PDB file of C-alpha atoms in Angstrom:
ATOM      1  CA  GLY A   1     -12.847  -0.950  11.493  1.00 62.00           C
ATOM      2  CA  GLN A   2      -9.524   0.202  11.318  1.00 71.00           C
ATOM      3  CA  GLY A   3      -7.997   4.084  11.638  1.00 90.00           C
ATOM      4  CA  VAL A   4      -4.578   4.703  11.009  1.00 95.00           C
ATOM      5  CA  GLU A   5      -3.058   8.288  11.840  1.00 96.00           C
ATOM      6  CA  GLN A   6       0.348   9.748  10.974  1.00 97.00           C
ATOM      7  CA  PRO A   7       1.789  13.423  10.888  1.00 97.00           C
ATOM      8  CA  ALA A   8       1.801  14.793   7.291  1.00 96.00           C
ATOM      9  CA  LYS A   9       5.211  16.215   7.307  1.00 97.00           C
ATOM     10  CA  LEU A  10       8.840  15.709   9.369  1.00 98.00           C
ATOM     11  CA  MET A  11      12.339  17.502   8.590  1.00 98.00           C
ATOM     12  CA  SER A  12      15.077  16.358   9.720  1.00 98.00           C
ATOM     13  CA  VAL A  13      19.202  16.944   9.137  1.00 97.00           C
ATOM     14  CA  GLU A  14      21.642  14.584   7.336  1.00 97.00           C
ATOM     15  CA  GLY A  15      23.500  12.588   9.327  1.00 97.00           C
ATOM     16  CA  THR A  16      20.921  12.687  12.445  1.00 97.00           C
ATOM     17  CA  PHE A  17      17.923  10.649  12.757  1.00 96.00           C
ATOM     18  CA  ALA A  18      13.802  10.798  12.548  1.00 98.00           C
ATOM     19  CA  ARG A  19      11.358   9.147  13.918  1.00 98.00           C
ATOM     20  CA  VAL A  20       7.937   8.597  12.188  1.00 98.00           C
ATOM     21  CA  ASN A  21       4.873   8.221  14.163  1.00 98.00           C
ATOM     22  CA  CYS A  22       1.797   5.998  13.927  1.00 98.00           C
ATOM     23  CA  THR A  23      -1.125   5.561  15.852  1.00 97.00           C
ATOM     24  CA  TYR A  24      -4.010   3.239  14.984  1.00 96.00           C
ATOM     25  CA  SER A  25      -7.338   2.187  16.342  1.00 93.00           C
ATOM     26  CA  THR A  26      -8.575  -1.585  15.531  1.00 83.00           C
ATOM     27  CA  SER A  27     -11.118  -3.966  16.389  1.00 81.00           C
ATOM     28  CA  GLY A  28      -8.437  -6.516  15.939  1.00 81.00           C
ATOM     29  CA  PHE A  29      -4.818  -6.305  15.385  1.00 82.00           C
ATOM     30  CA  ASN A  30      -2.525  -8.656  12.993  1.00 82.00           C
ATOM     31  CA  GLY A  31       0.532  -6.789  12.699  1.00 88.00           C
ATOM     32  CA  LEU A  32       1.518  -3.190  11.581  1.00 92.00           C
ATOM     33  CA  SER A  33       3.920  -2.731   8.521  1.00 93.00           C
ATOM     34  CA  TRP A  34       5.893   0.384   7.295  1.00 96.00           C
ATOM     35  CA  TYR A  35       6.430   1.103   3.543  1.00 96.00           C
ATOM     36  CA  GLN A  36       8.489   3.737   1.857  1.00 97.00           C
ATOM     37  CA  GLN A  37       7.119   5.394  -0.963  1.00 95.00           C
ATOM     38  CA  ARG A  38       9.027   7.891  -3.490  1.00 93.00           C
ATOM     39  CA  GLU A  39       7.361  10.406  -5.331  1.00 88.00           C
ATOM     40  CA  GLY A  40       5.387   9.016  -8.228  1.00 85.00           C
ATOM     41  CA  GLN A  41       6.988   5.156  -7.321  1.00 89.00           C
ATOM     42  CA  ALA A  42       5.172   2.126  -5.566  1.00 90.00           C
ATOM     43  CA  PRO A  43       5.458   1.591  -2.103  1.00 93.00           C
ATOM     44  CA  VAL A  44       8.292  -0.548  -1.047  1.00 94.00           C
ATOM     45  CA  PHE A  45       8.088  -2.711   2.168  1.00 93.00           C
ATOM     46  CA  LEU A  46      10.234  -1.732   4.743  1.00 93.00           C
ATOM     47  CA  SER A  47       9.115  -3.759   8.193  1.00 92.00           C
ATOM     48  CA  TYR A  48       6.717  -5.850   9.990  1.00 90.00           C
ATOM     49  CA  VAL A  49       5.808  -5.879  13.525  1.00 91.00           C
ATOM     50  CA  VAL A  50       3.231  -8.003  15.681  1.00 89.00           C
ATOM     51  CA  LEU A  51       5.083  -8.176  18.952  1.00 91.00           C
ATOM     52  CA  ASP A  52       5.601  -5.297  21.478  1.00 95.00           C
ATOM     53  CA  GLY A  53       8.907  -3.537  21.882  1.00 95.00           C
ATOM     54  CA  LEU A  54      11.892  -2.198  19.226  1.00 94.00           C
ATOM     55  CA  LYS A  55      12.940  -4.028  16.500  1.00 91.00           C
ATOM     56  CA  ASP A  56      16.340  -3.211  14.939  1.00 89.00           C
ATOM     57  CA  SER A  57      16.946  -3.601  11.384  1.00 83.00           C
ATOM     58  CA  GLY A  58      20.020  -1.356  11.321  1.00 85.00           C
ATOM     59  CA  HIS A  59      19.071   1.888   9.339  1.00 92.00           C
ATOM     60  CA  PHE A  60      15.479   1.216   9.897  1.00 93.00           C
ATOM     61  CA  SER A  61      14.012   0.247  13.419  1.00 96.00           C
ATOM     62  CA  THR A  62      10.597  -0.026  14.542  1.00 96.00           C
ATOM     63  CA  PHE A  63       8.748  -0.143  17.515  1.00 97.00           C
ATOM     64  CA  LEU A  64       5.398  -1.273  18.496  1.00 96.00           C
ATOM     65  CA  SER A  65       3.203  -0.745  21.660  1.00 96.00           C
ATOM     66  CA  ARG A  66      -0.024  -2.617  21.285  1.00 94.00           C
ATOM     67  CA  SER A  67      -1.609  -1.315  24.678  1.00 93.00           C
ATOM     68  CA  ASN A  68      -1.323   2.249  23.433  1.00 95.00           C
ATOM     69  CA  GLY A  69      -2.039   1.920  19.580  1.00 95.00           C
ATOM     70  CA  TYR A  70       1.551   3.333  18.682  1.00 96.00           C
ATOM     71  CA  SER A  71       4.073   2.336  16.547  1.00 97.00           C
ATOM     72  CA  TYR A  72       7.282   4.526  15.157  1.00 98.00           C
ATOM     73  CA  LEU A  73       9.658   3.957  12.489  1.00 98.00           C
ATOM     74  CA  LEU A  74      13.485   5.043  13.380  1.00 97.00           C
ATOM     75  CA  LEU A  75      15.898   5.949  10.870  1.00 97.00           C
ATOM     76  CA  THR A  76      19.256   6.580  12.027  1.00 95.00           C
ATOM     77  CA  GLU A  77      22.234   7.937  10.159  1.00 96.00           C
ATOM     78  CA  LEU A  78      19.748   9.976   7.694  1.00 97.00           C
ATOM     79  CA  GLN A  79      20.848  10.468   4.139  1.00 97.00           C
ATOM     80  CA  ILE A  80      19.572  12.668   1.822  1.00 97.00           C
ATOM     81  CA  LYS A  81      17.921   9.765  -0.393  1.00 96.00           C
ATOM     82  CA  ASP A  82      15.901   9.011   2.951  1.00 97.00           C
ATOM     83  CA  SER A  83      13.877  11.908   1.859  1.00 97.00           C
ATOM     84  CA  ALA A  84      10.271   9.980   0.862  1.00 97.00           C
ATOM     85  CA  SER A  85       6.986   9.462   2.282  1.00 97.00           C
ATOM     86  CA  TYR A  86       6.688   6.713   4.862  1.00 98.00           C
ATOM     87  CA  LEU A  87       3.239   4.816   5.309  1.00 97.00           C
ATOM     88  CA  CYS A  88       2.072   2.994   8.041  1.00 96.00           C
ATOM     89  CA  ALA A  89      -0.157  -0.207   7.615  1.00 95.00           C
ATOM     90  CA  VAL A  90      -2.300  -2.428   9.575  1.00 92.00           C
ATOM     91  CA  ARG A  91      -3.523  -5.796   8.521  1.00 87.00           C
ATOM     92  CA  ASP A  92      -7.184  -6.636   9.186  1.00 84.00           C
ATOM     93  CA  PRO A  93      -7.331  -9.693  11.432  1.00 81.00           C
ATOM     94  CA  GLY A  94      -8.255 -13.094  10.130  1.00 74.00           C
ATOM     95  CA  ASN A  95      -6.829 -15.106   7.071  1.00 72.00           C
ATOM     96  CA  ALA A  96      -3.860 -14.337   5.236  1.00 77.00           C
ATOM     97  CA  GLY A  97      -4.719 -11.838   2.445  1.00 83.00           C
ATOM     98  CA  ALA A  98      -6.867  -9.548   4.545  1.00 84.00           C
ATOM     99  CA  LYS A  99      -6.679  -6.049   3.517  1.00 89.00           C
ATOM    100  CA  LEU A 100      -4.010  -3.415   4.736  1.00 91.00           C
ATOM    101  CA  THR A 101      -5.193  -0.103   5.989  1.00 92.00           C
ATOM    102  CA  PHE A 102      -2.705   2.516   5.046  1.00 95.00           C
ATOM    103  CA  GLY A 103      -2.150   5.851   7.025  1.00 95.00           C
ATOM    104  CA  GLY A 104      -2.021   9.222   5.216  1.00 95.00           C
ATOM    105  CA  GLY A 105       1.727   8.741   5.218  1.00 96.00           C
ATOM    106  CA  THR A 106       4.544  11.017   6.668  1.00 97.00           C
ATOM    107  CA  ARG A 107       6.672  13.074   3.759  1.00 97.00           C
ATOM    108  CA  LEU A 108      10.312  13.039   5.168  1.00 98.00           C
ATOM    109  CA  THR A 109      12.707  15.751   3.917  1.00 98.00           C
ATOM    110  CA  VAL A 110      16.224  15.345   5.067  1.00 98.00           C
ATOM    111  CA  ARG A 111      18.249  18.629   4.316  1.00 97.00           C
ATOM    112  CA  PRO A 112      21.742  19.039   4.350  1.00 96.00           C
TER     113      PRO A 112
ATOM    114  CA  GLY B   1      13.411  -8.540  -5.597  1.00 76.00           C
ATOM    115  CA  PRO B   2       9.854  -9.742  -6.746  1.00 82.00           C
ATOM    116  CA  LYS B   3       8.197  -7.423  -9.301  1.00 88.00           C
ATOM    117  CA  VAL B   4       4.653  -6.602  -9.639  1.00 95.00           C
ATOM    118  CA  LEU B   5       4.217  -5.075 -13.654  1.00 95.00           C
ATOM    119  CA  GLN B   6       1.655  -2.845 -14.296  1.00 96.00           C
ATOM    120  CA  ILE B   7       0.299  -1.583 -17.618  1.00 94.00           C
ATOM    121  CA  PRO B   8      -0.083   1.031 -18.810  1.00 94.00           C
ATOM    122  CA  SER B   9       1.629   3.093 -16.921  1.00 95.00           C
ATOM    123  CA  HIS B  10      -0.669   6.531 -17.838  1.00 96.00           C
ATOM    124  CA  GLN B  11      -4.180   6.269 -19.487  1.00 97.00           C
ATOM    125  CA  ILE B  12      -6.430   9.241 -20.534  1.00 97.00           C
ATOM    126  CA  ILE B  13      -9.858   8.416 -21.309  1.00 97.00           C
ATOM    127  CA  ASP B  14     -13.251  10.342 -21.692  1.00 97.00           C
ATOM    128  CA  MET B  15     -15.735  10.272 -18.973  1.00 97.00           C
ATOM    129  CA  GLY B  16     -17.875   7.230 -19.680  1.00 97.00           C
ATOM    130  CA  GLN B  17     -15.832   5.312 -21.444  1.00 97.00           C
ATOM    131  CA  MET B  18     -14.483   1.940 -20.475  1.00 97.00           C
ATOM    132  CA  VAL B  19     -11.145   0.952 -18.957  1.00 97.00           C
ATOM    133  CA  THR B  20      -9.293  -1.698 -18.080  1.00 97.00           C
ATOM    134  CA  LEU B  21      -5.998  -1.479 -16.056  1.00 97.00           C
ATOM    135  CA  ASN B  22      -3.596  -4.697 -16.125  1.00 97.00           C
ATOM    136  CA  CYS B  23      -1.507  -6.047 -13.697  1.00 97.00           C
ATOM    137  CA  ASP B  24       1.017  -9.089 -13.864  1.00 96.00           C
ATOM    138  CA  PRO B  25       1.451 -10.040 -10.343  1.00 95.00           C
ATOM    139  CA  VAL B  26       4.602 -11.991  -8.918  1.00 92.00           C
ATOM    140  CA  SER B  27       4.520 -15.417 -10.239  1.00 89.00           C
ATOM    141  CA  ASN B  28       4.204 -17.791  -6.955  1.00 86.00           C
ATOM    142  CA  HIS B  29       1.611 -14.867  -5.454  1.00 89.00           C
ATOM    143  CA  LEU B  30      -2.114 -15.929  -4.969  1.00 88.00           C
ATOM    144  CA  TYR B  31      -3.479 -13.046  -3.076  1.00 92.00           C
ATOM    145  CA  PHE B  32      -4.160  -9.945  -5.337  1.00 95.00           C
ATOM    146  CA  TYR B  33      -4.927  -6.280  -4.222  1.00 97.00           C
ATOM    147  CA  TRP B  34      -5.905  -3.078  -5.850  1.00 98.00           C
ATOM    148  CA  TYR B  35      -5.842   0.231  -3.988  1.00 98.00           C
ATOM    149  CA  LYS B  36      -6.345   3.971  -5.431  1.00 97.00           C
ATOM    150  CA  GLN B  37      -4.198   6.890  -4.481  1.00 95.00           C
ATOM    151  CA  ILE B  38      -5.428  10.394  -5.509  1.00 93.00           C
ATOM    152  CA  LEU B  39      -2.076  12.678  -5.753  1.00 85.00           C
ATOM    153  CA  GLY B  40      -0.680  13.355  -2.505  1.00 80.00           C
ATOM    154  CA  GLN B  41      -3.164  11.791  -0.435  1.00 88.00           C
ATOM    155  CA  GLN B  42      -3.622   8.419   1.111  1.00 91.00           C
ATOM    156  CA  MET B  43      -3.487   4.609  -0.613  1.00 94.00           C
ATOM    157  CA  GLU B  44      -6.675   3.537  -0.290  1.00 96.00           C
ATOM    158  CA  PHE B  45      -8.233  -0.078  -0.203  1.00 96.00           C
ATOM    159  CA  LEU B  46     -10.362  -0.882  -3.171  1.00 98.00           C
ATOM    160  CA  VAL B  47     -10.696  -4.697  -3.477  1.00 97.00           C
ATOM    161  CA  ASN B  48      -8.733  -7.947  -2.657  1.00 95.00           C
ATOM    162  CA  PHE B  49      -8.864 -11.239  -4.375  1.00 95.00           C
ATOM    163  CA  TYR B  50      -7.853 -14.934  -4.014  1.00 92.00           C
ATOM    164  CA  ASN B  51      -8.671 -18.119  -5.935  1.00 90.00           C
ATOM    165  CA  GLY B  52     -10.766 -16.448  -8.567  1.00 91.00           C
ATOM    166  CA  LYS B  53     -13.221 -14.519  -5.804  1.00 94.00           C
ATOM    167  CA  VAL B  54     -13.622 -11.043  -4.532  1.00 96.00           C
ATOM    168  CA  MET B  55     -12.566 -11.400  -0.624  1.00 93.00           C
ATOM    169  CA  GLU B  56     -13.497  -8.024   0.499  1.00 94.00           C
ATOM    170  CA  LYS B  57     -14.259  -4.677  -1.344  1.00 95.00           C
ATOM    171  CA  SER B  58     -14.652  -1.257  -0.055  1.00 95.00           C
ATOM    172  CA  LYS B  59     -17.286   1.189  -0.735  1.00 95.00           C
ATOM    173  CA  LEU B  60     -14.836   2.952  -3.249  1.00 96.00           C
ATOM    174  CA  PHE B  61     -15.103  -0.260  -5.340  1.00 97.00           C
ATOM    175  CA  LYS B  62     -18.358   0.984  -7.141  1.00 95.00           C
ATOM    176  CA  ASP B  63     -21.083  -1.240  -9.067  1.00 96.00           C
ATOM    177  CA  GLN B  64     -18.912   0.312 -12.152  1.00 97.00           C
ATOM    178  CA  PHE B  65     -15.656  -1.592 -11.037  1.00 98.00           C
ATOM    179  CA  SER B  66     -14.888  -5.289 -11.532  1.00 97.00           C
ATOM    180  CA  VAL B  67     -11.775  -7.302 -11.284  1.00 97.00           C
ATOM    181  CA  GLU B  68     -11.080 -10.438 -12.743  1.00 95.00           C
ATOM    182  CA  ARG B  69      -7.778 -12.920 -13.221  1.00 93.00           C
ATOM    183  CA  PRO B  70      -9.095 -15.317 -16.131  1.00 86.00           C
ATOM    184  CA  ASP B  71      -7.107 -18.632 -16.417  1.00 80.00           C
ATOM    185  CA  GLY B  72      -3.805 -17.207 -14.389  1.00 73.00           C
ATOM    186  CA  SER B  73      -3.230 -14.467 -16.852  1.00 86.00           C
ATOM    187  CA  TYR B  74      -3.370 -10.526 -15.910  1.00 94.00           C
ATOM    188  CA  PHE B  75      -5.461  -9.590 -12.777  1.00 96.00           C
ATOM    189  CA  THR B  76      -7.462  -6.809 -14.018  1.00 97.00           C
ATOM    190  CA  LEU B  77      -9.468  -3.762 -12.718  1.00 98.00           C
ATOM    191  CA  LYS B  78     -12.224  -2.660 -15.019  1.00 97.00           C
ATOM    192  CA  ILE B  79     -14.352   0.600 -14.788  1.00 97.00           C
ATOM    193  CA  GLN B  80     -17.214   0.903 -17.048  1.00 97.00           C
ATOM    194  CA  PRO B  81     -18.319   3.418 -17.175  1.00 97.00           C
ATOM    195  CA  THR B  82     -15.884   5.740 -16.063  1.00 97.00           C
ATOM    196  CA  ALA B  83     -16.321   9.217 -13.890  1.00 97.00           C
ATOM    197  CA  LEU B  84     -14.335  12.046 -13.401  1.00 97.00           C
ATOM    198  CA  GLU B  85     -13.960  11.340  -9.677  1.00 96.00           C
ATOM    199  CA  ASP B  86     -12.074   8.079 -11.034  1.00 97.00           C
ATOM    200  CA  SER B  87      -8.837   9.970 -11.949  1.00 97.00           C
ATOM    201  CA  ALA B  88      -6.031   8.707  -9.537  1.00 97.00           C
ATOM    202  CA  VAL B  89      -3.171   6.349  -9.602  1.00 96.00           C
ATOM    203  CA  TYR B  90      -3.867   2.920  -9.378  1.00 98.00           C
ATOM    204  CA  PHE B  91      -1.820   0.425  -7.610  1.00 97.00           C
ATOM    205  CA  CYS B  92      -1.721  -3.391  -7.998  1.00 97.00           C
ATOM    206  CA  ALA B  93      -0.168  -5.565  -5.369  1.00 97.00           C
ATOM    207  CA  SER B  94       0.172  -9.247  -4.511  1.00 95.00           C
ATOM    208  CA  SER B  95       1.401 -11.292  -1.763  1.00 91.00           C
ATOM    209  CA  TYR B  96       2.465 -14.860  -0.965  1.00 85.00           C
ATOM    210  CA  PRO B  97       0.024 -17.221   0.833  1.00 69.00           C
ATOM    211  CA  ASP B  98       1.539 -17.940   3.993  1.00 64.00           C
ATOM    212  CA  TRP B  99       1.446 -16.898   7.790  1.00 63.00           C
ATOM    213  CA  GLY B 100       4.226 -14.636   9.499  1.00 63.00           C
ATOM    214  CA  ALA B 101       6.203 -12.073   7.921  1.00 60.00           C
ATOM    215  CA  SER B 102       6.073 -13.036   4.492  1.00 57.00           C
ATOM    216  CA  ALA B 103       2.370 -12.736   4.096  1.00 60.00           C
ATOM    217  CA  GLU B 104       2.267  -9.548   5.489  1.00 71.00           C
ATOM    218  CA  THR B 105       4.689  -8.314   2.661  1.00 87.00           C
ATOM    219  CA  LEU B 106       2.596  -6.819  -0.177  1.00 92.00           C
ATOM    220  CA  TYR B 107       4.607  -6.107  -3.260  1.00 94.00           C
ATOM    221  CA  PHE B 108       3.200  -3.300  -5.461  1.00 96.00           C
ATOM    222  CA  GLY B 109       3.552  -2.303  -9.140  1.00 96.00           C
ATOM    223  CA  SER B 110       4.467   1.236  -9.791  1.00 94.00           C
ATOM    224  CA  GLY B 111       0.809   2.014 -10.583  1.00 96.00           C
ATOM    225  CA  THR B 112      -1.416   3.299 -13.712  1.00 97.00           C
ATOM    226  CA  ARG B 113      -2.113   7.117 -13.584  1.00 97.00           C
ATOM    227  CA  LEU B 114      -5.915   7.134 -14.682  1.00 97.00           C
ATOM    228  CA  THR B 115      -6.869  10.513 -16.246  1.00 97.00           C
ATOM    229  CA  VAL B 116     -10.867  10.793 -16.827  1.00 97.00           C
ATOM    230  CA  LEU B 117     -11.558  13.853 -18.856  1.00 96.00           C
TER     231      LEU B 117
END
């Protein structure tokens, strides 16, 4: 089965950066996704990675190390509105439409 | 971007009653999902659905739960009868039938907050 772990909370300062960590253990690997979820709202897709290394998407970048079962989401030039929960999810191997297993989410608080 | 609509946004019912949660997925999507999230906790997979059939269901998808999408209408989650522990937010999601990054993107609705009294 799949196990996905994230720290529950993270705090950072406006204008700096935040790194949200995610570790996973899987019986197979078919990619890892990051979602942003604001209080009371739907999760919104941010990024998907399946190859090792850093994927730079501007404000959000993602890193993956498959051998270590580790990923992070890096937010740069933080704004107050980046305060939200960030969810890491791994997809079951196999066919399209396979389920995503989510971590518990990291609640990021950006303070002035 | 693409929108998934969920109706109703809130539902309060008495334990033992039946409830149907409705989801209008993105129009060209063919894979559908239900997730359960208790306030402040993890998003937990319930079931996925394709071509009129359940692909996989979790242990949370009790015998009292059922899903269907008759004739391309709403994708529904029915709970009959409901129990106190069914109180949660239920999120519907859909995805596009392709490989690569687009297949990995689940589009979520805003959820239905179910309260069982």
